[in-house]
Tab-separated table of N, CA, C and O in Angstrom:
chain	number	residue	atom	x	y	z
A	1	UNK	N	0.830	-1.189	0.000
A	1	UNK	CA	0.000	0.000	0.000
A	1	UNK	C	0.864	1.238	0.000
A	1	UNK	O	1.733	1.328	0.867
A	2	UNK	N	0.711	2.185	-0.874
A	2	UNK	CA	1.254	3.422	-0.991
A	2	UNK	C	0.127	4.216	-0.303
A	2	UNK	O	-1.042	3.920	-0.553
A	3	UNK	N	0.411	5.160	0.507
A	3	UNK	CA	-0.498	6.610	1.264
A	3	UNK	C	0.476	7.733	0.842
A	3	UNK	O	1.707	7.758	0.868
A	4	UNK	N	-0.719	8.951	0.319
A	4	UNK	CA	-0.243	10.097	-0.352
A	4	UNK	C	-1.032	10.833	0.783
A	4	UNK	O	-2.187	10.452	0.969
A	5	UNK	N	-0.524	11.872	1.583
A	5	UNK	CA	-0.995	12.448	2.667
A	5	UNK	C	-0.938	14.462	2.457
A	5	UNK	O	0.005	15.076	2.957
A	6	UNK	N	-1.640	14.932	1.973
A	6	UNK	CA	-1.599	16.636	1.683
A	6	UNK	C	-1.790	17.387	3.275
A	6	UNK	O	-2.303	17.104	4.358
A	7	UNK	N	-1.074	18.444	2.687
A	7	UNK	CA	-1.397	19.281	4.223
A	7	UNK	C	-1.158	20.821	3.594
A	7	UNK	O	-0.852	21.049	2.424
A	8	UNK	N	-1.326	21.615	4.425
A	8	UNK	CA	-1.141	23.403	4.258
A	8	UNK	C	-1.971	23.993	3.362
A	8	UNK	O	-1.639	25.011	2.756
A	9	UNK	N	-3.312	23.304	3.177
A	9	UNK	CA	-4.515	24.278	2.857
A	9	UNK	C	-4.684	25.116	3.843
A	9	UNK	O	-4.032	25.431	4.839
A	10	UNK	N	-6.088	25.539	3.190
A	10	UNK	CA	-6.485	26.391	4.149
A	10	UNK	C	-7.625	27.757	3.483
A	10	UNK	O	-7.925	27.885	2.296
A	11	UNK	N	-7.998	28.461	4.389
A	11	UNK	CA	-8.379	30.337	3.663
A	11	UNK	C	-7.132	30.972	3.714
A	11	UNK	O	-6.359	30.748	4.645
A	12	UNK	N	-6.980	31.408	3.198
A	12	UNK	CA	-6.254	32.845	2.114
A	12	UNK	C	-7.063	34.225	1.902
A	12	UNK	O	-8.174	34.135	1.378
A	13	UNK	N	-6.725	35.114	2.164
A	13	UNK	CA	-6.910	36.236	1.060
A	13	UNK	C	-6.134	36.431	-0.304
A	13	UNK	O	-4.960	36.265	-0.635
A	14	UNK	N	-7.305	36.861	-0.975
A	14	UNK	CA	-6.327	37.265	-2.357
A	14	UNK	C	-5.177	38.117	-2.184
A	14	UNK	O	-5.273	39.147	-1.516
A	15	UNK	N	-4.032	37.750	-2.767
A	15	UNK	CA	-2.923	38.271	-2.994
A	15	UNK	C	-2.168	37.451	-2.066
A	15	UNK	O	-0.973	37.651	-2.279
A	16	UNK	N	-2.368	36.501	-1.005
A	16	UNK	CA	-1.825	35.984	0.086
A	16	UNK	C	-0.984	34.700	-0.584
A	16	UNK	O	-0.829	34.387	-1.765
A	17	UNK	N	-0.645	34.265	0.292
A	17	UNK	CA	0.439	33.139	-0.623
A	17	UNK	C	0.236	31.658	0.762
A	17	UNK	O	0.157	31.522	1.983
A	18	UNK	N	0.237	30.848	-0.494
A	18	UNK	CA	0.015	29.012	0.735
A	18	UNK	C	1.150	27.874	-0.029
A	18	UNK	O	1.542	27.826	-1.195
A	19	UNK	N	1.494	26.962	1.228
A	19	UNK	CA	2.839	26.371	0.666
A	19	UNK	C	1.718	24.893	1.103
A	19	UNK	O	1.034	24.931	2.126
A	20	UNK	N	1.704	23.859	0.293
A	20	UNK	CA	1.192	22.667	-0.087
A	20	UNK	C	2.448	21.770	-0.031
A	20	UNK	O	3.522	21.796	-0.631
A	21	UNK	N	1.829	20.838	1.064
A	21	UNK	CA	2.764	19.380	1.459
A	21	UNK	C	2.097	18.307	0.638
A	21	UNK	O	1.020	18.227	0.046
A	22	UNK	N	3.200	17.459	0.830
A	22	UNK	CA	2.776	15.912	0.414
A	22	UNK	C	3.633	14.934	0.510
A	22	UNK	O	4.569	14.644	-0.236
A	23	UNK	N	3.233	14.403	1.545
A	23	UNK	CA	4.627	13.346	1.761
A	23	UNK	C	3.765	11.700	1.738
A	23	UNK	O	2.730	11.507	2.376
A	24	UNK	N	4.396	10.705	0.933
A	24	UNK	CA	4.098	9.753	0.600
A	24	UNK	C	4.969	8.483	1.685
A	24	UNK	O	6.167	8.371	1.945
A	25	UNK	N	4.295	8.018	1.934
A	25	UNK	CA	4.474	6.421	3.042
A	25	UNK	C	3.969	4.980	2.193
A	25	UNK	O	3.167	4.810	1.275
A	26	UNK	N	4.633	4.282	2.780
A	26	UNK	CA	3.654	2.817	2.580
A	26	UNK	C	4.833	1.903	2.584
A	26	UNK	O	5.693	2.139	3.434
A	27	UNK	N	5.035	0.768	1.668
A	27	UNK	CA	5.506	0.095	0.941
A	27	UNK	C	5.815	0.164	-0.364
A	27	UNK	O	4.897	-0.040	-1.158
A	28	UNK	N	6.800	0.384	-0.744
A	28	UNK	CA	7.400	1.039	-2.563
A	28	UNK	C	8.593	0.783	-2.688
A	28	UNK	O	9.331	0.772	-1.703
A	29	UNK	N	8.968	0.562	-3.733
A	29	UNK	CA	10.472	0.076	-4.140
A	29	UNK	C	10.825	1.878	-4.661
A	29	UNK	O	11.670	2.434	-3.959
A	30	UNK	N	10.331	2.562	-5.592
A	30	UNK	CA	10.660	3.579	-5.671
A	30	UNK	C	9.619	4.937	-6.216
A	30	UNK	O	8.483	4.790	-6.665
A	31	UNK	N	10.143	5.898	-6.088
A	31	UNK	CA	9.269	6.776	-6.546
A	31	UNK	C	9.275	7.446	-7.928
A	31	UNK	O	10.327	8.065	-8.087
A	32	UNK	N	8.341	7.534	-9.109
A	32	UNK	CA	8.586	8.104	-10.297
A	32	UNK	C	8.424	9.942	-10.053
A	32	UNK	O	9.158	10.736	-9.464
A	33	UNK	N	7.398	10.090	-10.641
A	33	UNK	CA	7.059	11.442	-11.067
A	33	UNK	C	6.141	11.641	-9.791
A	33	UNK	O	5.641	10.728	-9.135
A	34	UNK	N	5.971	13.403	-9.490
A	34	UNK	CA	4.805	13.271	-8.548
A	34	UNK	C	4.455	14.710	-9.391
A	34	UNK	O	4.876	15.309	-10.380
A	35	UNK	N	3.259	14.892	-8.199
A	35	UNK	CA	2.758	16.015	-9.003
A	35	UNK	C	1.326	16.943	-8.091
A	35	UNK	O	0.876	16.729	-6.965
A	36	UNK	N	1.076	17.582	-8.726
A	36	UNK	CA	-0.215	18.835	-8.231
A	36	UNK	C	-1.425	18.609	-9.043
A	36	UNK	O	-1.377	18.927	-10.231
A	37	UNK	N	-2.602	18.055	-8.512
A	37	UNK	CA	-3.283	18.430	-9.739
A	37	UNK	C	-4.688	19.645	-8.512
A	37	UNK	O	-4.476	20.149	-7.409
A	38	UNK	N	-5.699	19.682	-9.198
A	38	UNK	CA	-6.706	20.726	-8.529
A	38	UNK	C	-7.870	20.998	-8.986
A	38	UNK	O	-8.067	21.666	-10.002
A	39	UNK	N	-8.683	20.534	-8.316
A	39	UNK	CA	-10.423	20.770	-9.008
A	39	UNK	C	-11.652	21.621	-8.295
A	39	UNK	O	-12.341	21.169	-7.380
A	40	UNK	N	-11.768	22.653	-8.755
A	40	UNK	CA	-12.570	23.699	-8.758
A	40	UNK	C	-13.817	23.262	-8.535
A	40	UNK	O	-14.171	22.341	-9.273
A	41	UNK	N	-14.688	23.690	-7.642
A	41	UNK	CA	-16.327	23.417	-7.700
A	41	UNK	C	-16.904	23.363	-9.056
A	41	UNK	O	-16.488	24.333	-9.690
A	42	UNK	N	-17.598	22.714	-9.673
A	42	UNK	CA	-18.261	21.951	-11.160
A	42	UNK	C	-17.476	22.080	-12.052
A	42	UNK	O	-17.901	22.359	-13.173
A	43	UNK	N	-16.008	21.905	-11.803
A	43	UNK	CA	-15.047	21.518	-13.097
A	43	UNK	C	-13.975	20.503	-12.869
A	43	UNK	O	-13.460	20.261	-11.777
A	44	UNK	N	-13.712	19.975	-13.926
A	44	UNK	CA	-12.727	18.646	-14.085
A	44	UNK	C	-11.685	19.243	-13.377
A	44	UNK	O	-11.548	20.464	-13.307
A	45	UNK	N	-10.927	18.410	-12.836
A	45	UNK	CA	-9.593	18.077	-12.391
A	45	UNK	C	-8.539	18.774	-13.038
A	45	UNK	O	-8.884	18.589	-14.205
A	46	UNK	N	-7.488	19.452	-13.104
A	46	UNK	CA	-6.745	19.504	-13.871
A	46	UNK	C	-5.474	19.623	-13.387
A	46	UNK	O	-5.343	20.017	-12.228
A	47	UNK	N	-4.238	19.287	-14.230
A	47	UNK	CA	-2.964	19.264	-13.683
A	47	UNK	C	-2.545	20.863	-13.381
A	47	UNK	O	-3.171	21.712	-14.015
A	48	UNK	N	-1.406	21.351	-12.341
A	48	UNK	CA	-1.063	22.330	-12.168
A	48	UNK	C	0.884	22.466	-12.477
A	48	UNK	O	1.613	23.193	-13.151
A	49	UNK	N	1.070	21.262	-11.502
A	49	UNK	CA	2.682	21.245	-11.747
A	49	UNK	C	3.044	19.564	-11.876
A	49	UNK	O	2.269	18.611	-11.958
A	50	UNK	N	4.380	19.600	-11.861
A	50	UNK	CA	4.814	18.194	-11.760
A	50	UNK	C	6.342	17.908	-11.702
A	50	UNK	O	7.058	18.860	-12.013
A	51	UNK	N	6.959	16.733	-11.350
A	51	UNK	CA	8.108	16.844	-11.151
A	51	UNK	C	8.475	16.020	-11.479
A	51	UNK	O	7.574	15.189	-11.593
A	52	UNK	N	9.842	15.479	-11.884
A	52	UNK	CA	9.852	14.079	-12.836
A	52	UNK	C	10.739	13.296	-11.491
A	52	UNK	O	11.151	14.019	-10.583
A	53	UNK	N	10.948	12.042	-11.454
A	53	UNK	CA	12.051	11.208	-10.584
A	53	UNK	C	13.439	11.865	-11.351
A	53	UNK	O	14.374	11.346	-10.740
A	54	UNK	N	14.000	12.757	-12.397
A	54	UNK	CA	15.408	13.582	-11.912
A	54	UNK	C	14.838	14.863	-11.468
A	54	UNK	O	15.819	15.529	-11.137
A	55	UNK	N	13.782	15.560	-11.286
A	55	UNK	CA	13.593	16.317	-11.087
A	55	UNK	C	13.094	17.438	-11.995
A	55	UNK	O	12.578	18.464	-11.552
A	56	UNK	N	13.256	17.213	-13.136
A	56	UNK	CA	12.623	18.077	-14.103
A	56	UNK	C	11.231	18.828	-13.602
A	56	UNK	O	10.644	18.298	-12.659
A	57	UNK	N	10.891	19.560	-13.955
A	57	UNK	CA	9.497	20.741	-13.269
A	57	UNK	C	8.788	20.599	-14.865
A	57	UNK	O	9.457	20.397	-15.878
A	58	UNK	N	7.588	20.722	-14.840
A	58	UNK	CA	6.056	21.178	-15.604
A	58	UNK	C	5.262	21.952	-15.056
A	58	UNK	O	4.816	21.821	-13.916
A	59	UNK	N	4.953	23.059	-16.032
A	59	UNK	CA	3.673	23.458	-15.457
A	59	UNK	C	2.603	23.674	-15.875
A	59	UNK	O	2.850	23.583	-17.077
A	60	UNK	N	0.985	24.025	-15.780
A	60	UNK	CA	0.604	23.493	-16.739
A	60	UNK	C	0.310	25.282	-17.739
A	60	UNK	O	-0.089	25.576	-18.866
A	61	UNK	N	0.761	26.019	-16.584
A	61	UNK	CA	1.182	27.667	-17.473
A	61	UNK	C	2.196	28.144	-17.076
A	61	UNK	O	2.110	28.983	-16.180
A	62	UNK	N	3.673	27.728	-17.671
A	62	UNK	CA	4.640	27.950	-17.370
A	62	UNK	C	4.642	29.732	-17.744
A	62	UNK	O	5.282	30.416	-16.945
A	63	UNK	N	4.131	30.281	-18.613
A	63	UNK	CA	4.111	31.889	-18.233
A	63	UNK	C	4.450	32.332	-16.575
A	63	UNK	O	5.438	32.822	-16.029
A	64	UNK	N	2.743	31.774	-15.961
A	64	UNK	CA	2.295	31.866	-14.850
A	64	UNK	C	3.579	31.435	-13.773
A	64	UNK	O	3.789	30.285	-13.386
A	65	UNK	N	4.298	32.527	-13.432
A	65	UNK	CA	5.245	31.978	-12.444
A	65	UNK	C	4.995	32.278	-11.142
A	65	UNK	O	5.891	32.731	-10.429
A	66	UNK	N	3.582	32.029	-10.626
A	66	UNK	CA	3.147	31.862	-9.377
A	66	UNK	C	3.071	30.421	-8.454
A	66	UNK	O	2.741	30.287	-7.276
A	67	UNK	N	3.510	29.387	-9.466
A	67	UNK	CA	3.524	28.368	-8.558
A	67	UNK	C	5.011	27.546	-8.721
A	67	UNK	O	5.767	27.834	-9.648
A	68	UNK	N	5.240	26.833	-8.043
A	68	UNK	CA	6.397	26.382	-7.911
A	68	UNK	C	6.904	25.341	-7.207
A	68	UNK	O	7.476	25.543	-6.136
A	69	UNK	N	6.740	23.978	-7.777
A	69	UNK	CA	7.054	23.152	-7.609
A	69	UNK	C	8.539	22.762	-6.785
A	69	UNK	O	9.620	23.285	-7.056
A	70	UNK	N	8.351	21.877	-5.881
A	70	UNK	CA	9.607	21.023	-5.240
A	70	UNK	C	9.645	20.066	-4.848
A	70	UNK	O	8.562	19.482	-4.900
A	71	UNK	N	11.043	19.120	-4.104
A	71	UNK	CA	10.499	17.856	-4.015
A	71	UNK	C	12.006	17.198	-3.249
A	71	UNK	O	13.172	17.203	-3.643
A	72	UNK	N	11.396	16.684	-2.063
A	72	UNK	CA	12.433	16.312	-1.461
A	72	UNK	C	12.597	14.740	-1.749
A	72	UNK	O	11.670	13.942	-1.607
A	73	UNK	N	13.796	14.418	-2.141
A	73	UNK	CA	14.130	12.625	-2.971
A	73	UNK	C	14.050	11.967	-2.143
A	73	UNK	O	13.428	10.918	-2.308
A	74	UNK	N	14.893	12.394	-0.310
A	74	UNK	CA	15.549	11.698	0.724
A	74	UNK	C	13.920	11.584	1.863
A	74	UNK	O	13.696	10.834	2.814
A	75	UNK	N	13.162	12.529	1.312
A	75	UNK	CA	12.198	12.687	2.110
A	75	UNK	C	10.623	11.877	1.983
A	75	UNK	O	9.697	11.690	2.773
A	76	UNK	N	10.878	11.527	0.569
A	76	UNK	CA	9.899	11.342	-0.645
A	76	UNK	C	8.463	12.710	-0.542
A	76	UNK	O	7.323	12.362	-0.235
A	77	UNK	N	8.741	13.910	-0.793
A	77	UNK	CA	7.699	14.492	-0.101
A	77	UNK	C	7.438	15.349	-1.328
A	77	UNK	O	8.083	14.851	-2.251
A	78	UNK	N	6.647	16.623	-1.815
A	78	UNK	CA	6.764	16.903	-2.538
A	78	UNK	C	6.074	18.296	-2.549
A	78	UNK	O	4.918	18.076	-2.185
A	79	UNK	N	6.219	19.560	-2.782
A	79	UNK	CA	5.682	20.636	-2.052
A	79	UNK	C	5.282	21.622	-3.504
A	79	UNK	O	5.764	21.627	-4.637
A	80	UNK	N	4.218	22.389	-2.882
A	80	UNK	CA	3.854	23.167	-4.007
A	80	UNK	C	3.349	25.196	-3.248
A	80	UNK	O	2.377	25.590	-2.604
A	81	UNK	N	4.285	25.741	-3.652
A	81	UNK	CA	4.527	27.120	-3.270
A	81	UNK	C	3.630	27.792	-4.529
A	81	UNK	O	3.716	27.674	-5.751
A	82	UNK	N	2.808	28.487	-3.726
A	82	UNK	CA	1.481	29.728	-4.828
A	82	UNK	C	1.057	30.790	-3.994
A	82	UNK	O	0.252	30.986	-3.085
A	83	UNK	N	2.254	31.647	-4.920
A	83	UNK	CA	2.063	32.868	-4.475
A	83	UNK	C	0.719	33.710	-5.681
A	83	UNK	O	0.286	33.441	-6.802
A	84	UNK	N	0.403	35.057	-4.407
A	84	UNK	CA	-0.400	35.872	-5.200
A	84	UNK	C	-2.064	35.581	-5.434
A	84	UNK	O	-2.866	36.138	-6.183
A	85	UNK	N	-2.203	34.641	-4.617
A	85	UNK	CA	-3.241	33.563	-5.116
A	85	UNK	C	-4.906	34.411	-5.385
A	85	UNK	O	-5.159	35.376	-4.664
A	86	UNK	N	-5.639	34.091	-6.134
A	86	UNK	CA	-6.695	35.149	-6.882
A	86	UNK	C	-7.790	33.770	-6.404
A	86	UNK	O	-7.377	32.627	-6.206
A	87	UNK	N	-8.861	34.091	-6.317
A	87	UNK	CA	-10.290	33.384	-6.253
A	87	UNK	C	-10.366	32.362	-7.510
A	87	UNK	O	-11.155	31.466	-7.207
A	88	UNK	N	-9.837	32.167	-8.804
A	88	UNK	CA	-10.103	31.627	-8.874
A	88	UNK	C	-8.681	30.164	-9.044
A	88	UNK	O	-8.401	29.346	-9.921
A	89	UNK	N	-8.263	30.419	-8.002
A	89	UNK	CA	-7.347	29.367	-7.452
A	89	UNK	C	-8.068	28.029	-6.163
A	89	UNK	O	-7.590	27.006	-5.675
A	90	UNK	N	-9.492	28.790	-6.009
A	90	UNK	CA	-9.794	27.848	-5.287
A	90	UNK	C	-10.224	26.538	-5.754
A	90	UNK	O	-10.703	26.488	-6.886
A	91	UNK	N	-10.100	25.112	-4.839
A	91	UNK	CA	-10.081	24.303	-5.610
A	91	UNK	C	-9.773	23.326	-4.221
A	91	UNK	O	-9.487	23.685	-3.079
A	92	UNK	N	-9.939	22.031	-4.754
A	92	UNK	CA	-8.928	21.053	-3.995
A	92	UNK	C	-8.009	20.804	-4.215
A	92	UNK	O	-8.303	20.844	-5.410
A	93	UNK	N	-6.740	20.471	-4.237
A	93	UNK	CA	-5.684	20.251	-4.251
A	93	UNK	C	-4.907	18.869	-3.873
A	93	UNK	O	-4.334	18.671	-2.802
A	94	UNK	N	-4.999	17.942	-4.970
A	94	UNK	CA	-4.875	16.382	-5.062
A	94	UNK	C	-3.004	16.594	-5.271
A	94	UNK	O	-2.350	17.103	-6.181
A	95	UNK	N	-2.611	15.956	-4.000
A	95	UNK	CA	-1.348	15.201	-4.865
A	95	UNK	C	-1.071	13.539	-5.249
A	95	UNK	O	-1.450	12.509	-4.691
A	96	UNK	N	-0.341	13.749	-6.309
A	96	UNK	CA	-0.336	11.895	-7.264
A	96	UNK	C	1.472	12.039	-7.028
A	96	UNK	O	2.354	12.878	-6.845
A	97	UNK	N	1.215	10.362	-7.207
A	97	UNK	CA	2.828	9.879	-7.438
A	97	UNK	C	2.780	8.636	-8.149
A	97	UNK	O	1.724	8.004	-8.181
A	98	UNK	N	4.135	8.091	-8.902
A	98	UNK	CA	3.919	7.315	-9.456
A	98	UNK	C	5.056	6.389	-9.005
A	98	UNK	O	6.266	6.474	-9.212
A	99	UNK	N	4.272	5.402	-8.275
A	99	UNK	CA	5.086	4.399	-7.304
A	99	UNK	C	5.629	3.086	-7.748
A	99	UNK	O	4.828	2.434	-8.417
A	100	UNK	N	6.798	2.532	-7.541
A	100	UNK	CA	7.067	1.270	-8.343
A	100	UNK	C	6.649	-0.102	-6.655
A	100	UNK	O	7.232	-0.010	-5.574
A	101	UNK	N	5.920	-0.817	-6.873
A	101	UNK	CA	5.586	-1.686	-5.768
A	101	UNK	C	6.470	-3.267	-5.730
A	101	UNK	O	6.598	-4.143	-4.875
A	102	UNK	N	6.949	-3.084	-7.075
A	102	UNK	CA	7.161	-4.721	-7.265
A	102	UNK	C	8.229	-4.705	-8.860
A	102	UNK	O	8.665	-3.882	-9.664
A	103	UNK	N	8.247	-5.900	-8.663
A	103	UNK	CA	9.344	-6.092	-10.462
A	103	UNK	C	8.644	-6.438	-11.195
A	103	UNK	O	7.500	-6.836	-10.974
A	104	UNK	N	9.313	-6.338	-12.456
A	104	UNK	CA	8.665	-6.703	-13.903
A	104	UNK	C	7.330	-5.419	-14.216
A	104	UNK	O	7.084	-4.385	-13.596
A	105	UNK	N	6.712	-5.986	-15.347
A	105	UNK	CA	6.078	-5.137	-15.983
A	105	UNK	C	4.300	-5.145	-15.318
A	105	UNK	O	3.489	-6.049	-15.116
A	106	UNK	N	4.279	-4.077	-15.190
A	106	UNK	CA	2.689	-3.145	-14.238
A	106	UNK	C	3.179	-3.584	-12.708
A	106	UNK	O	2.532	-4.111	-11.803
A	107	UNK	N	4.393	-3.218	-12.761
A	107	UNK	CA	4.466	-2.867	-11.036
A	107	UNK	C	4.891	-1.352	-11.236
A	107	UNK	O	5.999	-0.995	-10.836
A	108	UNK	N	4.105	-0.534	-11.795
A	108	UNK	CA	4.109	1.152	-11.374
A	108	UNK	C	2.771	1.311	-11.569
A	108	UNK	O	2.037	0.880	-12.458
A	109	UNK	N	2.569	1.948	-10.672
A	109	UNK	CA	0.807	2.404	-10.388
A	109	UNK	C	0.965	4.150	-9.744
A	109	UNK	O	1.851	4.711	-9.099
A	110	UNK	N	-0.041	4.495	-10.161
A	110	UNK	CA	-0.477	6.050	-9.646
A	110	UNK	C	-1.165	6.036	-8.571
A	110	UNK	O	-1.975	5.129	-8.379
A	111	UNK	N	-0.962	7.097	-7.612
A	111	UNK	CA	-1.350	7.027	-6.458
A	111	UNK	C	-1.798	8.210	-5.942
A	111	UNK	O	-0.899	9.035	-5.781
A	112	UNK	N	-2.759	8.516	-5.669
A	112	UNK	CA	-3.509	9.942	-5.241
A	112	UNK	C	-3.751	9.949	-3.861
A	112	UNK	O	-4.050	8.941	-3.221
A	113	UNK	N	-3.585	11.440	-3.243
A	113	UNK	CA	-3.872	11.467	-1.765
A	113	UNK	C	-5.139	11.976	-2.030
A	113	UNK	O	-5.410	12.202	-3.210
A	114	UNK	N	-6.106	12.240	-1.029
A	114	UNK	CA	-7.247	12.723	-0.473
A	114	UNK	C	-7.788	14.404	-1.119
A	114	UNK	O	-8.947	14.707	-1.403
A	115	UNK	N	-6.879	15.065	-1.197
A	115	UNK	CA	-6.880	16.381	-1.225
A	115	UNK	C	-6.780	17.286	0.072
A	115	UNK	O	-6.929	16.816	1.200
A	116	UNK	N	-6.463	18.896	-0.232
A	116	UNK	CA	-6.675	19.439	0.675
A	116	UNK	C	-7.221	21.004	0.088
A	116	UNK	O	-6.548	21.689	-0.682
A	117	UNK	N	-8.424	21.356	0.565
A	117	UNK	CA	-8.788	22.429	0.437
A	117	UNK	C	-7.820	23.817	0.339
A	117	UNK	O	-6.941	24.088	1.157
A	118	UNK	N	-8.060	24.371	-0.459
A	118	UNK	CA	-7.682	25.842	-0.933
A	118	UNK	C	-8.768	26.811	-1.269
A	118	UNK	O	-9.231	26.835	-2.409
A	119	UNK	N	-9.284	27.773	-0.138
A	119	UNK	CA	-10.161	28.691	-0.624
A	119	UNK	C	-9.317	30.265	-0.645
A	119	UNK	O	-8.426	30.754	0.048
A	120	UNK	N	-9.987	30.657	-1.627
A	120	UNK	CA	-9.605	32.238	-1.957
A	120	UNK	C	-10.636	32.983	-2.080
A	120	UNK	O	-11.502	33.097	-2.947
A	121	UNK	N	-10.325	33.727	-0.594
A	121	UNK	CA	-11.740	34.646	-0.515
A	121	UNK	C	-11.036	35.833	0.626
A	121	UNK	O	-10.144	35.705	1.466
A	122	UNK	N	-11.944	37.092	0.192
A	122	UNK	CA	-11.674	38.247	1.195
A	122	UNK	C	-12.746	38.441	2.527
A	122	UNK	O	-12.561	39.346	3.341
């Protein structure tokens, strides 16, 4: 069993800034990619950032340099910094990882935590 565990939601005011945990436990041989995704009241899911197992960064509006991905290797944890944050940043805030459990081929599976609330309001 892999557990993906989020923390550091919360309320905000606009313009305020929130730092997003995620540290992953269980049983795993190793960790791939992890990532941010976030779903808004009556809209799909969508990715925000991501990080590769060397570390490479995505975003899904790299213009937008309000968020900012990190990721501790030794820690397996994986953090997401958003500054400036506007209303319509609110959302839940899912983190995924992509865990290796076992050998040979379909021992990597995706793994989602719970979420954690992000509201943006004055």
């Amino acid at each position: 069993q892999v557990q993906l565990v989020e923390s550091g939601g919360g309320l905000v005011q606009p313009g305020g800034s929130l730092r997003l945990s995620c540290a992953v436990s269980g049983s795993f041989i190793s960790i791939g990619a992890m990532g941010w995704y976030r779903q808004a009241p009556g809209k799909e899911r969508e990715a925000v950032a991501s990080v590769t197992g060397d570390g490479v960064t995505q975003y899904r509006n790299p213009a937008e340099d309000r968020f900012a991905i990190s990721r501790d290797f030794a820690k397996n944890t994986v953090a997401l910094q958003i500054n400036n944050l506007n209303p319509d940043d609110t959302a839940v805030y899912y983190c995924t990882a992509r865990a290796r459990t076992g050998s040979g081929w379909g021992s990597w599976s995706t793994y989602w935590g719970l979420g954690t609330q992000v509201t943006v309001s004055s």
